[in-house]
């Protein structure tokens, strides 16, 4: 008997039992069937942006942007707003959240958020499309599904990127990104609920595709099915540990299932 890592058919936390009665082909067929069931129920699809659609910071390091946020605060004598752990965060949104908890509604927060928006807009110009994302989006749209973006990124950065890829019409007008109310960033389900309400969607008819535990938690709170996308093993591990039942390492299986249904 052989144990294979990966997959959603598990024995214990993260292993698949491959026995003489469970061949690799049978396992792949089972995984494909799970995707087919998820997709069949999904008349509304909510995409996270950075990850499932593109690598936003491919040409502009997110870690460098977070460091610049910290340095900008320090230059203004606000070093004490962040703990040592928060200053070391490689995620610009984590820094933004930390400052918002202490200075919510302040001019400081407005300026910090506007600076991040400009950095994201700049990054969108050199973002890398996630493999298979464009044809997946266009196929889903062509089949009549309603699509939305639900993200912690700036909606302006999202719109700019989608238009340069020629896929903006697949989502317009349903792009729900960061607002001035930073406490409503995911894992709060606010942006998902905005999308559902605007599209007249029942949560049970929707599917969210995200790459972070905060996406999974937001989907759960909104009552929406969740499919995790992880481009590496570290991301997959974090998603599975957060409770994600379905995780794919590529969008190609989704595209294959959709085209099989067309």
Short mmCIF file of C-alpha atoms in Angstrom, two decimals:
data_model
loop_
_atom_site.label_atom_id
_atom_site.label_comp_id
_atom_site.label_asym_id
_atom_site.label_seq_id
_atom_site.Cartn_x
_atom_site.Cartn_y
_atom_site.Cartn_z
CA UNK A 1 0.00 0.00 0.00
CA UNK A 2 1.38 3.43 -0.96
CA UNK A 3 0.57 6.79 0.59
CA UNK A 4 0.47 9.76 -1.73
CA UNK A 5 0.38 13.32 -0.52
CA UNK A 6 -2.10 15.78 -2.01
CA UNK A 7 -5.70 15.48 -3.04
CA UNK A 8 -8.93 15.82 -1.13
CA UNK A 9 -9.57 12.11 -0.71
CA UNK A 10 -7.51 11.66 2.43
CA UNK A 11 -6.73 9.17 5.11
CA UNK A 12 -5.93 11.36 8.08
CA UNK A 13 -4.99 14.99 7.58
CA UNK A 14 -3.44 15.04 4.13
CA UNK A 15 -2.76 11.62 2.68
CA UNK A 16 -4.43 9.56 0.02
CA UNK A 17 -4.38 5.79 0.36
CA UNK A 18 -3.50 4.23 -2.97
CA UNK A 19 -4.21 0.50 -2.80
CA UNK A 20 -4.54 -2.14 -5.50
CA UNK A 21 -8.24 -1.20 -5.50
CA UNK A 22 -7.56 2.55 -5.77
CA UNK A 23 -5.49 3.35 -8.85
CA UNK A 24 -4.11 6.77 -9.75
CA UNK A 25 -6.59 6.95 -12.64
CA UNK A 26 -9.50 6.24 -10.28
CA UNK A 27 -8.27 8.89 -7.88
CA UNK A 28 -8.01 11.47 -10.66
CA UNK A 29 -11.51 10.55 -11.82
CA UNK A 30 -12.81 11.06 -8.29
CA UNK A 31 -11.12 14.46 -8.01
CA UNK A 32 -12.53 15.50 -11.40
CA UNK A 33 -16.01 14.48 -10.30
CA UNK A 34 -15.69 16.64 -7.16
CA UNK A 35 -14.73 19.62 -9.32
CA UNK A 36 -17.61 18.88 -11.67
CA UNK A 37 -20.09 18.93 -8.79
CA UNK A 38 -18.69 22.21 -7.45
CA UNK A 39 -18.85 23.80 -10.88
CA UNK A 40 -22.33 22.46 -11.69
CA UNK A 41 -23.79 24.17 -8.62
CA UNK A 42 -22.02 27.47 -9.29
CA UNK A 43 -24.14 29.92 -11.25
CA UNK A 44 -22.18 32.79 -9.68
CA UNK A 45 -18.38 32.69 -9.37
CA UNK A 46 -16.47 35.05 -7.09
CA UNK A 47 -12.76 35.35 -7.86
CA UNK A 48 -10.13 36.66 -5.53
CA UNK A 49 -7.78 38.82 -7.62
CA UNK A 50 -4.13 38.45 -6.59
CA UNK A 51 -3.49 34.73 -7.01
CA UNK A 52 -6.39 33.15 -8.92
CA UNK A 53 -6.43 35.82 -11.66
CA UNK A 54 -2.87 37.13 -11.66
CA UNK A 55 0.33 37.60 -9.68
CA UNK A 56 -0.17 41.26 -8.91
CA UNK A 57 3.26 41.84 -7.41
CA UNK A 58 5.27 39.84 -9.94
CA UNK A 59 7.21 42.96 -10.95
CA UNK A 60 6.78 44.94 -7.72
CA UNK A 61 7.55 42.93 -4.59
CA UNK A 62 4.77 42.93 -2.01
CA UNK A 63 7.44 42.57 0.69
CA UNK A 64 9.20 45.70 -0.57
CA UNK A 65 5.91 47.63 -0.56
CA UNK A 66 5.22 46.52 3.03
CA UNK A 67 8.73 47.66 4.01
CA UNK A 68 8.12 51.03 2.36
CA UNK A 69 4.89 51.40 4.35
CA UNK A 70 6.81 50.78 7.57
CA UNK A 71 9.56 53.22 6.58
CA UNK A 72 6.97 55.86 5.65
CA UNK A 73 5.43 55.56 9.13
CA UNK A 74 8.85 55.72 10.80
CA UNK A 75 9.72 58.91 8.89
CA UNK A 76 6.67 60.49 10.48
CA UNK A 77 7.63 59.46 13.98
CA UNK A 78 5.00 56.72 14.09
CA UNK A 79 7.34 53.78 14.62
CA UNK A 80 5.44 52.81 17.77
CA UNK A 81 2.18 52.18 15.90
CA UNK A 82 3.46 48.75 14.90
CA UNK A 83 4.82 45.90 16.95
CA UNK A 84 8.12 44.27 16.01
CA UNK A 85 6.21 41.37 14.44
CA UNK A 86 3.96 43.72 12.44
CA UNK A 87 6.96 45.69 11.15
CA UNK A 88 8.38 42.42 9.78
CA UNK A 89 5.18 41.51 7.91
CA UNK A 90 5.76 40.89 4.16
CA UNK A 91 2.11 41.67 3.39
CA UNK A 92 1.06 45.32 2.73
CA UNK A 93 -2.52 44.50 3.77
CA UNK A 94 -1.31 43.19 7.14
CA UNK A 95 0.45 46.51 7.79
CA UNK A 96 -2.64 48.42 6.68
CA UNK A 97 -4.87 46.40 9.03
CA UNK A 98 -2.50 46.89 11.97
CA UNK A 99 -2.44 50.67 11.60
CA UNK A 100 -6.20 50.81 11.03
CA UNK A 101 -6.81 49.08 14.35
CA UNK A 102 -5.08 52.00 16.11
CA UNK A 103 -5.93 54.97 13.88
CA UNK A 104 -9.25 54.04 12.27
CA UNK A 105 -10.86 56.88 10.32
CA UNK A 106 -7.82 59.16 10.61
CA UNK A 107 -6.16 61.24 7.88
CA UNK A 108 -3.14 59.00 8.37
CA UNK A 109 -5.14 55.94 7.35
CA UNK A 110 -6.60 57.74 4.34
CA UNK A 111 -3.14 58.66 3.10
CA UNK A 112 -1.67 55.21 3.81
CA UNK A 113 -4.49 53.51 1.92
CA UNK A 114 -4.17 55.92 -1.02
CA UNK A 115 -0.45 55.23 -1.22
CA UNK A 116 -1.11 51.48 -1.34
CA UNK A 117 -3.73 52.00 -4.06
CA UNK A 118 -1.18 53.81 -6.22
CA UNK A 119 1.39 51.06 -5.62
CA UNK A 120 -1.16 48.41 -6.62
CA UNK A 121 -2.14 50.32 -9.76
CA UNK A 122 1.54 50.52 -10.70
CA UNK A 123 1.99 46.83 -9.97
CA UNK A 124 -1.03 45.91 -12.11
CA UNK A 125 0.79 47.16 -15.21
CA UNK A 126 3.42 44.42 -14.82
CA UNK A 127 1.28 41.71 -13.20
CA UNK A 128 1.60 38.18 -14.56
CA UNK A 129 -1.60 36.38 -15.56
CA UNK A 130 -2.18 33.15 -13.67
CA UNK A 131 -1.87 30.25 -16.06
CA UNK A 132 -5.26 29.24 -17.54
CA UNK A 133 -7.04 32.14 -15.76
CA UNK A 134 -7.96 34.11 -18.88
CA UNK A 135 -9.49 31.19 -20.84
CA UNK A 136 -11.19 29.92 -17.68
CA UNK A 137 -12.82 33.30 -17.10
CA UNK A 138 -13.88 33.70 -20.73
CA UNK A 139 -15.28 30.16 -20.87
CA UNK A 140 -17.26 30.56 -17.65
CA UNK A 141 -18.63 33.89 -18.88
CA UNK A 142 -19.54 32.43 -22.30
CA UNK A 143 -21.47 29.64 -20.59
CA UNK A 144 -23.71 32.20 -18.89
CA UNK A 145 -22.28 32.20 -15.37
CA UNK A 146 -22.17 35.55 -13.57
CA UNK A 147 -18.66 36.52 -12.45
CA UNK A 148 -17.41 38.95 -9.83
CA UNK A 149 -14.08 39.90 -8.27
CA UNK A 150 -14.06 39.99 -4.47
CA UNK A 151 -10.68 41.19 -3.25
CA UNK A 152 -8.75 43.14 -0.64
CA UNK A 153 -6.92 44.95 -3.46
CA UNK A 154 -7.92 48.29 -4.90
CA UNK A 155 -10.81 48.01 -7.39
CA UNK A 156 -8.95 50.51 -9.59
CA UNK A 157 -5.97 48.17 -9.87
CA UNK A 158 -8.31 45.27 -10.65
CA UNK A 159 -10.18 47.21 -13.35
CA UNK A 160 -6.95 48.38 -15.00
CA UNK A 161 -5.54 44.86 -15.11
CA UNK A 162 -8.71 43.23 -16.46
CA UNK A 163 -9.06 45.83 -19.21
CA UNK A 164 -5.47 45.33 -20.38
CA UNK A 165 -6.17 41.59 -20.63
CA UNK A 166 -9.38 42.14 -22.57
CA UNK A 167 -11.52 40.35 -19.98
CA UNK A 168 -13.04 43.30 -18.15
CA UNK A 169 -16.41 42.72 -19.81
CA UNK A 170 -16.61 39.29 -18.13
CA UNK A 171 -16.91 40.99 -14.73
CA UNK A 172 -18.26 44.50 -15.25
CA UNK A 173 -19.72 45.99 -13.13
CA UNK A 174 -19.12 43.41 -10.42
CA UNK A 175 -15.72 44.34 -9.01
CA UNK A 176 -15.72 44.61 -5.24
CA UNK A 177 -12.42 45.64 -3.73
CA UNK A 178 -11.01 47.55 -0.82
CA UNK A 179 -13.03 50.46 0.52
CA UNK A 180 -12.13 53.13 3.06
CA UNK A 181 -13.63 50.87 5.74
CA UNK A 182 -10.48 48.81 6.20
CA UNK A 183 -11.89 46.75 9.03
CA UNK A 184 -14.13 45.16 6.38
CA UNK A 185 -11.23 43.55 4.52
CA UNK A 186 -11.41 39.76 4.25
CA UNK A 187 -11.75 37.61 6.33
CA UNK A 188 -14.81 39.82 6.83
CA UNK A 189 -17.32 38.67 4.15
CA UNK A 190 -18.28 42.26 3.26
CA UNK A 191 -17.03 42.22 -0.36
CA UNK A 192 -18.59 38.79 -0.98
CA UNK A 193 -21.92 39.94 0.42
CA UNK A 194 -21.80 43.06 -1.77
CA UNK A 195 -21.27 40.85 -4.83
CA UNK A 196 -24.05 38.44 -3.89
CA UNK A 197 -26.51 41.23 -3.18
CA UNK A 198 -25.71 43.12 -6.38
CA UNK A 199 -26.08 40.01 -8.54
CA UNK A 200 -29.20 38.78 -6.75
CA UNK A 201 -27.37 35.54 -5.94
CA UNK A 202 -28.25 32.99 -3.32
CA UNK A 203 -25.07 31.96 -1.47
CA UNK A 204 -25.81 28.30 -2.19
CA UNK A 205 -25.56 29.03 -5.93
CA UNK A 206 -22.16 30.69 -5.65
CA UNK A 207 -18.54 29.54 -5.58
CA UNK A 208 -15.50 31.52 -4.45
CA UNK A 209 -12.00 30.84 -5.75
CA UNK A 210 -9.28 32.16 -3.46
CA UNK A 211 -5.69 31.50 -2.46
CA UNK A 212 -5.60 32.48 1.22
CA UNK A 213 -7.12 31.32 4.50
CA UNK A 214 -8.82 34.73 4.76
CA UNK A 215 -10.65 33.94 1.51
CA UNK A 216 -11.84 30.60 2.85
CA UNK A 217 -13.04 32.19 6.10
CA UNK A 218 -14.89 34.96 4.25
CA UNK A 219 -16.57 32.40 2.00
CA UNK A 220 -17.64 30.33 4.99
CA UNK A 221 -19.14 33.38 6.72
CA UNK A 222 -20.99 34.32 3.53
CA UNK A 223 -22.32 30.78 3.12
CA UNK A 224 -20.51 30.32 -0.20
CA UNK A 225 -18.72 27.16 -1.39
CA UNK A 226 -14.94 27.58 -1.57
CA UNK A 227 -12.27 26.29 -3.92
CA UNK A 228 -8.68 26.97 -2.94
CA UNK A 229 -6.03 27.77 -5.54
CA UNK A 230 -2.41 27.27 -4.49
CA UNK A 231 0.50 27.80 -6.86
CA UNK A 232 2.93 26.14 -4.46
CA UNK A 233 2.96 23.59 -1.65
CA UNK A 234 3.26 26.23 1.09
CA UNK A 235 0.03 27.89 -0.06
CA UNK A 236 -1.69 24.50 -0.35
CA UNK A 237 -0.65 23.59 3.19
CA UNK A 238 -1.96 26.88 4.61
CA UNK A 239 -5.30 26.46 2.83
CA UNK A 240 -5.73 22.87 3.98
CA UNK A 241 -4.78 23.76 7.56
CA UNK A 242 -7.41 26.54 7.47
CA UNK A 243 -10.07 23.96 6.65
CA UNK A 244 -10.29 24.20 2.85
CA UNK A 245 -11.82 20.97 1.58
CA UNK A 246 -10.97 21.49 -2.09
CA UNK A 247 -7.57 22.81 -3.21
CA UNK A 248 -6.11 22.77 -6.74
CA UNK A 249 -2.54 23.55 -7.77
CA UNK A 250 -3.59 24.62 -11.28
CA UNK A 251 -6.69 26.09 -12.89
CA UNK A 252 -6.33 23.70 -15.84
CA UNK A 253 -8.59 20.98 -14.32
CA UNK A 254 -11.39 23.55 -13.91
CA UNK A 255 -11.04 24.64 -17.51
CA UNK A 256 -11.04 21.02 -18.66
CA UNK A 257 -14.23 20.28 -16.70
CA UNK A 258 -15.94 23.42 -18.01
CA UNK A 259 -15.09 22.64 -21.61
CA UNK A 260 -16.34 19.13 -21.10
CA UNK A 261 -19.70 20.56 -20.04
CA UNK A 262 -19.95 23.09 -22.86
#
